[in-house]
Short mmCIF file of C-alpha atoms in Angstrom, two decimals:
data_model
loop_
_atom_site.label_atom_id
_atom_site.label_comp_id
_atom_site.label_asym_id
_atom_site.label_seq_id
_atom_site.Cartn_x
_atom_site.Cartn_y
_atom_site.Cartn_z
CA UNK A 1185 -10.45 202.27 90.96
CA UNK A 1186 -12.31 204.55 93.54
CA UNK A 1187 -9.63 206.66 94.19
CA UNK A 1188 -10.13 207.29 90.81
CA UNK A 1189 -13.67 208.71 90.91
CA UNK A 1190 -13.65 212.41 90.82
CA UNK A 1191 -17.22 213.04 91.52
CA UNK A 1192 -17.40 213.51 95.51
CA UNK A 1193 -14.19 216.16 94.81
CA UNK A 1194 -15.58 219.72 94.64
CA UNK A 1195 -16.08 221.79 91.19
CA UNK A 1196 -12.94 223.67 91.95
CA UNK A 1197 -10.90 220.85 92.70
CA UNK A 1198 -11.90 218.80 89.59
CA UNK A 1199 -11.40 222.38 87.25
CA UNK A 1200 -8.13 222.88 88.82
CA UNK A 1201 -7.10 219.38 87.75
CA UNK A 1202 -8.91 219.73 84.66
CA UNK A 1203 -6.99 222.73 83.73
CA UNK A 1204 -3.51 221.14 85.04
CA UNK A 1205 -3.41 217.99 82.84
CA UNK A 1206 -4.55 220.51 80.38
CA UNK A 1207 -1.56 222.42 80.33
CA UNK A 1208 0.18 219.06 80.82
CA UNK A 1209 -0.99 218.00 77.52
CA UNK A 1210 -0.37 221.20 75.55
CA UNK A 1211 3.32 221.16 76.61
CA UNK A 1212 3.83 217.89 75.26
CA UNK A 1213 2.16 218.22 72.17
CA UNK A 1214 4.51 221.15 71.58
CA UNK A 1215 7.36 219.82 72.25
CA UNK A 1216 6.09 216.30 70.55
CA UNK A 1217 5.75 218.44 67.45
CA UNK A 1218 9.51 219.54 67.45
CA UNK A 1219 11.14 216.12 68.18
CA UNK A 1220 9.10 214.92 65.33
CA UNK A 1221 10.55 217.29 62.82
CA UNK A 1222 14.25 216.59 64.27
CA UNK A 1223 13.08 212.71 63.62
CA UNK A 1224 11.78 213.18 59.89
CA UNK A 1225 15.16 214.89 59.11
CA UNK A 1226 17.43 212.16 61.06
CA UNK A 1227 15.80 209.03 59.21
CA UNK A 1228 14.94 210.93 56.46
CA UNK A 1229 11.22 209.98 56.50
CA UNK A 1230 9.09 212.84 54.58
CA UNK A 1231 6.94 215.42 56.52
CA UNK A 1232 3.84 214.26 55.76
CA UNK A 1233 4.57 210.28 56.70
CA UNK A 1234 5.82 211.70 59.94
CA UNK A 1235 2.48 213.78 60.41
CA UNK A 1236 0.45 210.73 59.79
CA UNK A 1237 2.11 208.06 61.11
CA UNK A 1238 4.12 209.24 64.19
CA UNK A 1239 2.72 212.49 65.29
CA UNK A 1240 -0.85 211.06 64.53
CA UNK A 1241 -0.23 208.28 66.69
CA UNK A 1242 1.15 210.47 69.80
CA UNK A 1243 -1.20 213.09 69.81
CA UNK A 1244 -4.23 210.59 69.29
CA UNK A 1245 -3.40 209.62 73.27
CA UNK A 1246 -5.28 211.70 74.97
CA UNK A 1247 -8.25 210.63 73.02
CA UNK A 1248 -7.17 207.21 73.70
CA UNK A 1249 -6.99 207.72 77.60
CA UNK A 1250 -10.61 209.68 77.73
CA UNK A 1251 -12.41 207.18 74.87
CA UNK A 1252 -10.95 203.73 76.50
CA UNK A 1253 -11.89 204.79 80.41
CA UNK A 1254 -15.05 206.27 79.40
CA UNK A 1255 -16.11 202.87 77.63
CA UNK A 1256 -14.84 200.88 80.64
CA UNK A 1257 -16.67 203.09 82.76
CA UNK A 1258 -19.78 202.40 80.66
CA UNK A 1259 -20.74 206.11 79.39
CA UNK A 1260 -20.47 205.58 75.53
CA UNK A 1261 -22.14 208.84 74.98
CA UNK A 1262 -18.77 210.40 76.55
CA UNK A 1263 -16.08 208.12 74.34
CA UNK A 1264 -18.16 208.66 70.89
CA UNK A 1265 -18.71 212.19 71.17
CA UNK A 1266 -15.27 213.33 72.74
CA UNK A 1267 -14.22 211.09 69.65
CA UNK A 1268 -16.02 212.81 67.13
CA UNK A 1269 -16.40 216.46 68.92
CA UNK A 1270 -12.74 215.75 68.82
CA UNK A 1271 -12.62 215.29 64.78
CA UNK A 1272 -14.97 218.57 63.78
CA UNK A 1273 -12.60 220.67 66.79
CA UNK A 1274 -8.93 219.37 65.26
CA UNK A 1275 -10.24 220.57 61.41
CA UNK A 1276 -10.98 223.41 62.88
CA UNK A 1277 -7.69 224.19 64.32
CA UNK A 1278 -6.21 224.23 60.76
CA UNK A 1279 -8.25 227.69 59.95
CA UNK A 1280 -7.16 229.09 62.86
CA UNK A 1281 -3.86 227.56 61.95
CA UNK A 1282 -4.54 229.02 58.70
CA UNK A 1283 -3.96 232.96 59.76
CA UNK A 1284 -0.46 232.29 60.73
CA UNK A 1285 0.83 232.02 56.93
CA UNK A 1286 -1.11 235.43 55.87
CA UNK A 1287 -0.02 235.56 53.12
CA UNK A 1288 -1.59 232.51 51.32
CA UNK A 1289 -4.17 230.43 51.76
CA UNK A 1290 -2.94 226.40 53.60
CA UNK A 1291 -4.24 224.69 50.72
CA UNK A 1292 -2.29 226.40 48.54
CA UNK A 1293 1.12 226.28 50.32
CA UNK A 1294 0.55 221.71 51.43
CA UNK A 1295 0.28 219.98 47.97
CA UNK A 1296 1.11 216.19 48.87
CA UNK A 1297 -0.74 213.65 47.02
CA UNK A 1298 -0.94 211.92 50.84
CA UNK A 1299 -2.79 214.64 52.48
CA UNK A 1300 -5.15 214.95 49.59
CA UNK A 1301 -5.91 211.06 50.15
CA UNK A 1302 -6.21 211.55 53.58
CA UNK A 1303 -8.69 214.59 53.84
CA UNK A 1304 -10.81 212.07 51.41
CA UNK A 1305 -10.55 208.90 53.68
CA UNK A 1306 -11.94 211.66 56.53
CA UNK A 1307 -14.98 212.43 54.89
CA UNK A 1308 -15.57 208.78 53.43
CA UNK A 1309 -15.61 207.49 57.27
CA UNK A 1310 -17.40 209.95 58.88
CA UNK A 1311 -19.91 209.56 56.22
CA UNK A 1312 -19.98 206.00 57.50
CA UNK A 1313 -20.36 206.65 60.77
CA UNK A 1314 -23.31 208.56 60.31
CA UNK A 1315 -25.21 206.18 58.50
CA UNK A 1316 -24.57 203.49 61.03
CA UNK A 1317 -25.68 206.54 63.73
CA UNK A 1318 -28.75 207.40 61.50
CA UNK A 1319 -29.85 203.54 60.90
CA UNK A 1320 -28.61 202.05 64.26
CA UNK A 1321 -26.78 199.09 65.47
CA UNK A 1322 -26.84 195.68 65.65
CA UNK A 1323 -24.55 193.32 67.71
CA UNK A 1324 -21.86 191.38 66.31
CA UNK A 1325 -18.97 190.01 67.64
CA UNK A 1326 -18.91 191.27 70.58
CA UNK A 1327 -19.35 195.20 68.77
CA UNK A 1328 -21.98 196.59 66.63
CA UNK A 1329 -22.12 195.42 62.60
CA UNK A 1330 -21.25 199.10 61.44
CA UNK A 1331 -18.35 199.37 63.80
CA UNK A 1332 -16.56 196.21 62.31
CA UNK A 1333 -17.36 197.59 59.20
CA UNK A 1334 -15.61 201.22 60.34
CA UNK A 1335 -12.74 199.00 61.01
CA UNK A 1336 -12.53 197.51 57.42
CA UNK A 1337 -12.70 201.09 56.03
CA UNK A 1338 -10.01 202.19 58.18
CA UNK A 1339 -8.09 199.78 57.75
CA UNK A 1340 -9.11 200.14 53.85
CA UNK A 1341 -8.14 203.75 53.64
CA UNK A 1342 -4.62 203.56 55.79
CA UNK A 1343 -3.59 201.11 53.17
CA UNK A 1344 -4.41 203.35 50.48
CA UNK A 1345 -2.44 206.52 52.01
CA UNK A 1346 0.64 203.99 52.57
CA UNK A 1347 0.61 203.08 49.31
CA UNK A 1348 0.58 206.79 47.98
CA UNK A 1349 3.63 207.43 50.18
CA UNK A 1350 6.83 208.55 48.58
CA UNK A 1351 4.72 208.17 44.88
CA UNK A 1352 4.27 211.64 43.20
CA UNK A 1353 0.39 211.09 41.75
CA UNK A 1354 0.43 214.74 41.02
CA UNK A 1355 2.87 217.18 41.26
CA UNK A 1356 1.59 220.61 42.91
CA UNK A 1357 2.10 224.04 41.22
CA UNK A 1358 4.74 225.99 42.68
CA UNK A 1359 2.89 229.60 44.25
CA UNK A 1360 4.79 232.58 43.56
CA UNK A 1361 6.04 232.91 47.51
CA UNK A 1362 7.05 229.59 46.88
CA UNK A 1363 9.21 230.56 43.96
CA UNK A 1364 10.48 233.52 45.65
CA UNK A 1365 11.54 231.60 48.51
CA UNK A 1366 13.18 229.07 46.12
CA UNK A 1367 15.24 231.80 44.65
CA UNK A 1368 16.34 232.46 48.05
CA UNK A 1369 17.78 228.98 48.67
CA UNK A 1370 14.69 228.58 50.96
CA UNK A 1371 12.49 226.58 49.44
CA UNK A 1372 10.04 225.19 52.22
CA UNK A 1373 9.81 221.44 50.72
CA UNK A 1374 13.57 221.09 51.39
CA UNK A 1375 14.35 219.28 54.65
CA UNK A 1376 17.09 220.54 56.34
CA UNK A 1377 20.63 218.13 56.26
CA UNK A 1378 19.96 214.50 57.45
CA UNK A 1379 20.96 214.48 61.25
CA UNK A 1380 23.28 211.42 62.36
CA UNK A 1381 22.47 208.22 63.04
CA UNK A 1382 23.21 208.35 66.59
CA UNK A 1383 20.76 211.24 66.98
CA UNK A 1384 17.90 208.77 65.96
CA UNK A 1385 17.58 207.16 69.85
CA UNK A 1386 17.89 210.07 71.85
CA UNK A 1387 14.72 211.40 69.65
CA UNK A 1388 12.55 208.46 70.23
CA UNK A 1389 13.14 208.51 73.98
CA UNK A 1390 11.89 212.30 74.41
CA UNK A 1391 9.17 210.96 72.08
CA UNK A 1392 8.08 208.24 73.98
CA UNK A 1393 8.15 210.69 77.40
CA UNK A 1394 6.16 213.00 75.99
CA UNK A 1395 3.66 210.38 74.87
CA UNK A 1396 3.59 208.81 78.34
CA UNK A 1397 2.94 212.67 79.86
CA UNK A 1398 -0.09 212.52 77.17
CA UNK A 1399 -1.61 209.56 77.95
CA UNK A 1400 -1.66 210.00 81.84
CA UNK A 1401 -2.76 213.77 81.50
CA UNK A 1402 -5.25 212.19 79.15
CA UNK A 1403 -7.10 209.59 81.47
CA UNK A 1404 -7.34 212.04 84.45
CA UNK A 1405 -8.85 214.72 81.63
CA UNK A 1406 -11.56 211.73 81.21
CA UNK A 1407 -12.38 211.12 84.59
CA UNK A 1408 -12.34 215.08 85.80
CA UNK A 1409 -14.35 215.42 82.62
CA UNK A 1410 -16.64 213.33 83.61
CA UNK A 1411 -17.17 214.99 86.99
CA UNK A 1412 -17.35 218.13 85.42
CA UNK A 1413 -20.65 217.09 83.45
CA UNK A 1414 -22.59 215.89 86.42
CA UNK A 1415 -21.24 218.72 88.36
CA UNK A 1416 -22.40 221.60 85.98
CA UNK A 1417 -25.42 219.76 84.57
CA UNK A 1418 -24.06 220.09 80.95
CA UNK A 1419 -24.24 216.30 80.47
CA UNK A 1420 -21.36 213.82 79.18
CA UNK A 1421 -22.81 214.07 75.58
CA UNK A 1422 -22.35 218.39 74.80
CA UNK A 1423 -19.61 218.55 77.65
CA UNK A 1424 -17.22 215.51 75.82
CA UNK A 1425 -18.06 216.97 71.94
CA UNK A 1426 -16.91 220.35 73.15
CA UNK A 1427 -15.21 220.78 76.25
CA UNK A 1428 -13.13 217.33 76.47
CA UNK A 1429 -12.59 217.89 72.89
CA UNK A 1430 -10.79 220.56 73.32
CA UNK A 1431 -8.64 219.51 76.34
CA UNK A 1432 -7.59 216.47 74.15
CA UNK A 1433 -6.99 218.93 71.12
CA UNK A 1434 -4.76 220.41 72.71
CA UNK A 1435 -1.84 218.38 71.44
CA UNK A 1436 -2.70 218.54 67.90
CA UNK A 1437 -2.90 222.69 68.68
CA UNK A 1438 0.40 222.77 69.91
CA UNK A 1439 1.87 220.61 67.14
CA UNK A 1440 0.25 222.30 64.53
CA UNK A 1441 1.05 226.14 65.68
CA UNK A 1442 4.52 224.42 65.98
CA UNK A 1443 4.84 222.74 62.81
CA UNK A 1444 3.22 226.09 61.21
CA UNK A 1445 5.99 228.09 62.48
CA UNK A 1446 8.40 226.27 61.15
CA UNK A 1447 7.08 225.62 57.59
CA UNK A 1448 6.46 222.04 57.72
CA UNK A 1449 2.76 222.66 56.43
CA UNK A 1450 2.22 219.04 55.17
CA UNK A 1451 2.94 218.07 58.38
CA UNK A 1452 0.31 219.82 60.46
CA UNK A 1453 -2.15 218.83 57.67
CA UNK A 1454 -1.50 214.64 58.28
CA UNK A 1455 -1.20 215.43 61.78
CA UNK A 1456 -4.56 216.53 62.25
CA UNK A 1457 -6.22 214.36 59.24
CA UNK A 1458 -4.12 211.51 60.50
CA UNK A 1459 -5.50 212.12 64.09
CA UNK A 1460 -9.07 212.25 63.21
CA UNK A 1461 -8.38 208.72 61.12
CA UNK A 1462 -7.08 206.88 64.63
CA UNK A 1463 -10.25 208.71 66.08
CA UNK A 1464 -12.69 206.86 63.74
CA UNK A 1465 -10.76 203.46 65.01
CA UNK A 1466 -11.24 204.38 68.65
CA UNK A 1467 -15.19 203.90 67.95
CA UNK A 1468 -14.71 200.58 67.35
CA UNK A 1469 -12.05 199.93 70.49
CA UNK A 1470 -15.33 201.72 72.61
CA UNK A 1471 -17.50 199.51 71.07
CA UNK A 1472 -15.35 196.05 72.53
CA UNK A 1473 -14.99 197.89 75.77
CA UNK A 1474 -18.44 199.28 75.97
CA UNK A 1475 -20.47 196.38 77.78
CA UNK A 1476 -23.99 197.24 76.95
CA UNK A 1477 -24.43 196.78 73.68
CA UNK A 1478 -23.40 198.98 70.56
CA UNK A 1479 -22.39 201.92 71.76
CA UNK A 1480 -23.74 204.03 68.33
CA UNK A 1481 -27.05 202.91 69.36
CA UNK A 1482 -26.33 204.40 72.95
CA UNK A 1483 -24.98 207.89 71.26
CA UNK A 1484 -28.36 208.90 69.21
CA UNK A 1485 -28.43 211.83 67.33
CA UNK A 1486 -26.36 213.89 68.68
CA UNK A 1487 -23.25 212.25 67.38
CA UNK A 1488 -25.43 211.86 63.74
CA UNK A 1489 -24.77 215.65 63.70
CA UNK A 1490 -21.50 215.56 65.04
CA UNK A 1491 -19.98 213.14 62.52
CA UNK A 1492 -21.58 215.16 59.76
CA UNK A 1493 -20.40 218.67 60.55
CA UNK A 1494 -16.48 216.57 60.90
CA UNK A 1495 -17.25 215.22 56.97
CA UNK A 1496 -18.91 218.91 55.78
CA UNK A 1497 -15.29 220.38 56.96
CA UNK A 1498 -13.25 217.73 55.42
CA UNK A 1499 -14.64 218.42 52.28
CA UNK A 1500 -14.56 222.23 52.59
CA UNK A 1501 -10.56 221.93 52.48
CA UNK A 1502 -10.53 218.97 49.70
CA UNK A 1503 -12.36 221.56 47.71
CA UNK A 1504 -9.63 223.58 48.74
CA UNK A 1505 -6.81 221.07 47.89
CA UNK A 1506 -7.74 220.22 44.46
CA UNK A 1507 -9.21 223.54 43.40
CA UNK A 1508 -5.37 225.43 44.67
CA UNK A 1509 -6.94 228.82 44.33
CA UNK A 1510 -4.81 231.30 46.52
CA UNK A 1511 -7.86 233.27 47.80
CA UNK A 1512 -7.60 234.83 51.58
CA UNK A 1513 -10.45 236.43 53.92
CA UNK A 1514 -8.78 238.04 56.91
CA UNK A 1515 -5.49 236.45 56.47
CA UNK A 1516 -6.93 233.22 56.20
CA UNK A 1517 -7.75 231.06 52.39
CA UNK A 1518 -11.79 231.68 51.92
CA UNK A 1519 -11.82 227.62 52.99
CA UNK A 1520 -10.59 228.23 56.02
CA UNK A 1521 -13.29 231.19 56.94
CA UNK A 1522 -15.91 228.29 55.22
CA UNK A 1523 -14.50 226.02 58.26
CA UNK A 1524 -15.16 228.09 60.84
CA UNK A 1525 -18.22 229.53 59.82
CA UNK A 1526 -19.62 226.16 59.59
CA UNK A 1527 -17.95 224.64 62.76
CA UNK A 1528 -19.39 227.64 64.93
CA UNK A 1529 -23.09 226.80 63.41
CA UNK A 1530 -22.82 223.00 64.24
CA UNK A 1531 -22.05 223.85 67.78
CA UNK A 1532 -24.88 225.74 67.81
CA UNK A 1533 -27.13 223.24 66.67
CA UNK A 1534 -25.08 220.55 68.92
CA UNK A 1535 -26.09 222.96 72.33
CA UNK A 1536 -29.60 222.91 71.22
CA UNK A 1537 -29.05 218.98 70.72
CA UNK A 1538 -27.41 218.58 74.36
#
């Protein structure tokens, strides 16, 4: 695949193509995002199951393309820190997120026992995946011990969240704006009148297009990407935890500000917690690719602090979930601020890591 090697192309070239697939992917994560609510209210699937399973699973491709090629290609620092650069970045585009409502803080307004699971099974992983980072690696199957044991918990905490789907383990307090709103005959937890069947396949095509449009942006992202960082000097480890990240973020943005806008709050929170969940998989799928070894041992420790400052936000907004205070900083709940406060300081200490 030479044709596929980006790095005798000029800066500008690779930028401009960079930037393209960018805009590629934001596009179709937007319009991903909207098919997605049209499909929740045809089958009559809840919000949040959407978020995690389907909308997860879509906007997860770019991370796909850039973690599978860059394993292939045999720079592991590149797959496990877009991966996890990727995780800290998509938490962080709930506080942003966050400003839109204004009026009350996200973790006041998304009260589904599911996304309460799932912010938990974040920061139970990526506690995991620093420890393996923090002791190292051993081979095992043709991946590294602590990667097959990533998979378990994965696969551990997706049955868990399945299980709490369509159970009621708690039911949330109703805010006053909700109440107002459910005065009004607008209550945001009511889905809008089932669509008909027939509506169903049209849906899933536009949903697999806009996939396909991800994934392909995706890959070139990685390989560009990967240009970029020998170009600039910035190296595949700070350039993939910040820069790819955010290229490959860029569906989850779009989706969220999407779902925002339209109320479906539960669904931009198991979009984005749903995402980072996949994410945690995709070490292991680097791992089989990766043909050197374990590729944790390969990442060193500057993915230790990456997968940490992805578990400290987690648990910033599960404070924020079961504690339902309505408190807000700047139009934003005093979590959210938390979030990016912390998020800006990790990058800081992840440049001085570089």
């Amino acid at each position: 695949m030479e044709w596929l090697d980006f790095r005798d192309s000029s800066l500008a070239i690779n930028l401009a193509i960079f930037a393209a697939c960018t805009a590629v992917v934001w596009i179709a994560g937007w319009r991903i995002s909207q098919y997605a609510d049209r499909f929740a209210s045809a089958t009559g699937m809840g919000h949040a199951t959407v978020g995690l399973v389907l909308l997860a699973g879509l906007t997860s491709l770019p991370e796909v393309a850039v973690t599978l090629s860059a394993a292939v290609a045999d720079t592991p620092q590149l797959a496990v820190n877009n991966l996890l650069g990727s995780i800290a970045m998509q938490i962080t585009l709930l506080a942003l997120a966050d400003a839109l409502i204004g009026r009350q803080a996200l973790t006041v307004v998304a009260g589904n026992a599911v996304v309460l699971l799932e912010v938990s099974m974040n920061a139970l992983l990526l506690v995991l995946v620093g420890l393996a980072l923090a002791v190292g690696d051993v081979p095992f199957l043709g991946a590294g011990a602590w990667t097959w044991a990533l998979l378990g918990a994965y696969l551990f905490a997706i049955g868990t969240v399945s299980h709490a789907s369509g159970r009621e383990l708690w039911v949330a307090r109703r805010t006053k704006m909700q109440e107002e709103r459910a005065e009004r005959g607008q209550d945001d937890a009511q889905a809008p009148p089932p669509e008909s069947g027939g509506r169903v396949k049209p849906l899933v095509i536009r949903l697999a297009i806009g996939g396909v449009a991800i994934l392909v942006a995706g890959f070139l992202l990685s390989r560009t990407g990967e240009a970029i960082a020998e170009q600039t000097g910035l190296g595949n480890s700070f350039f993939g935890a910040v820069f790819v990240a955010i290229a490959t973020s860029l569906p989850e943005t779009s989706s969220v500000v999407s779902s925002m806008r339209r109320r479906r709050y539960e669904m931009a929170l198991a979009d984005i917690f749903g995402t980072n969940l996949f994410n945690i998989l995709l070490v292991f799928a680097a791992d089989l690719l990766y043909r050197g070894g374990p590729a944790l041992v390969e990442a060193g420790r500057f993915s230790l602090v990456a997968s940490l400052l992805g578990a400290l936000l987690a648990a910033i907004y599960l404070v924020g979930l079961i504690e339902r205070r309505d408190r807000t900083i700047a139009r934003m709940g005093v979590d959210s601020l938390a979030v990016l406060v912390c998020y800006s300081g990790g990058l800081y200490l992840l440049y001085r890591l570089r």
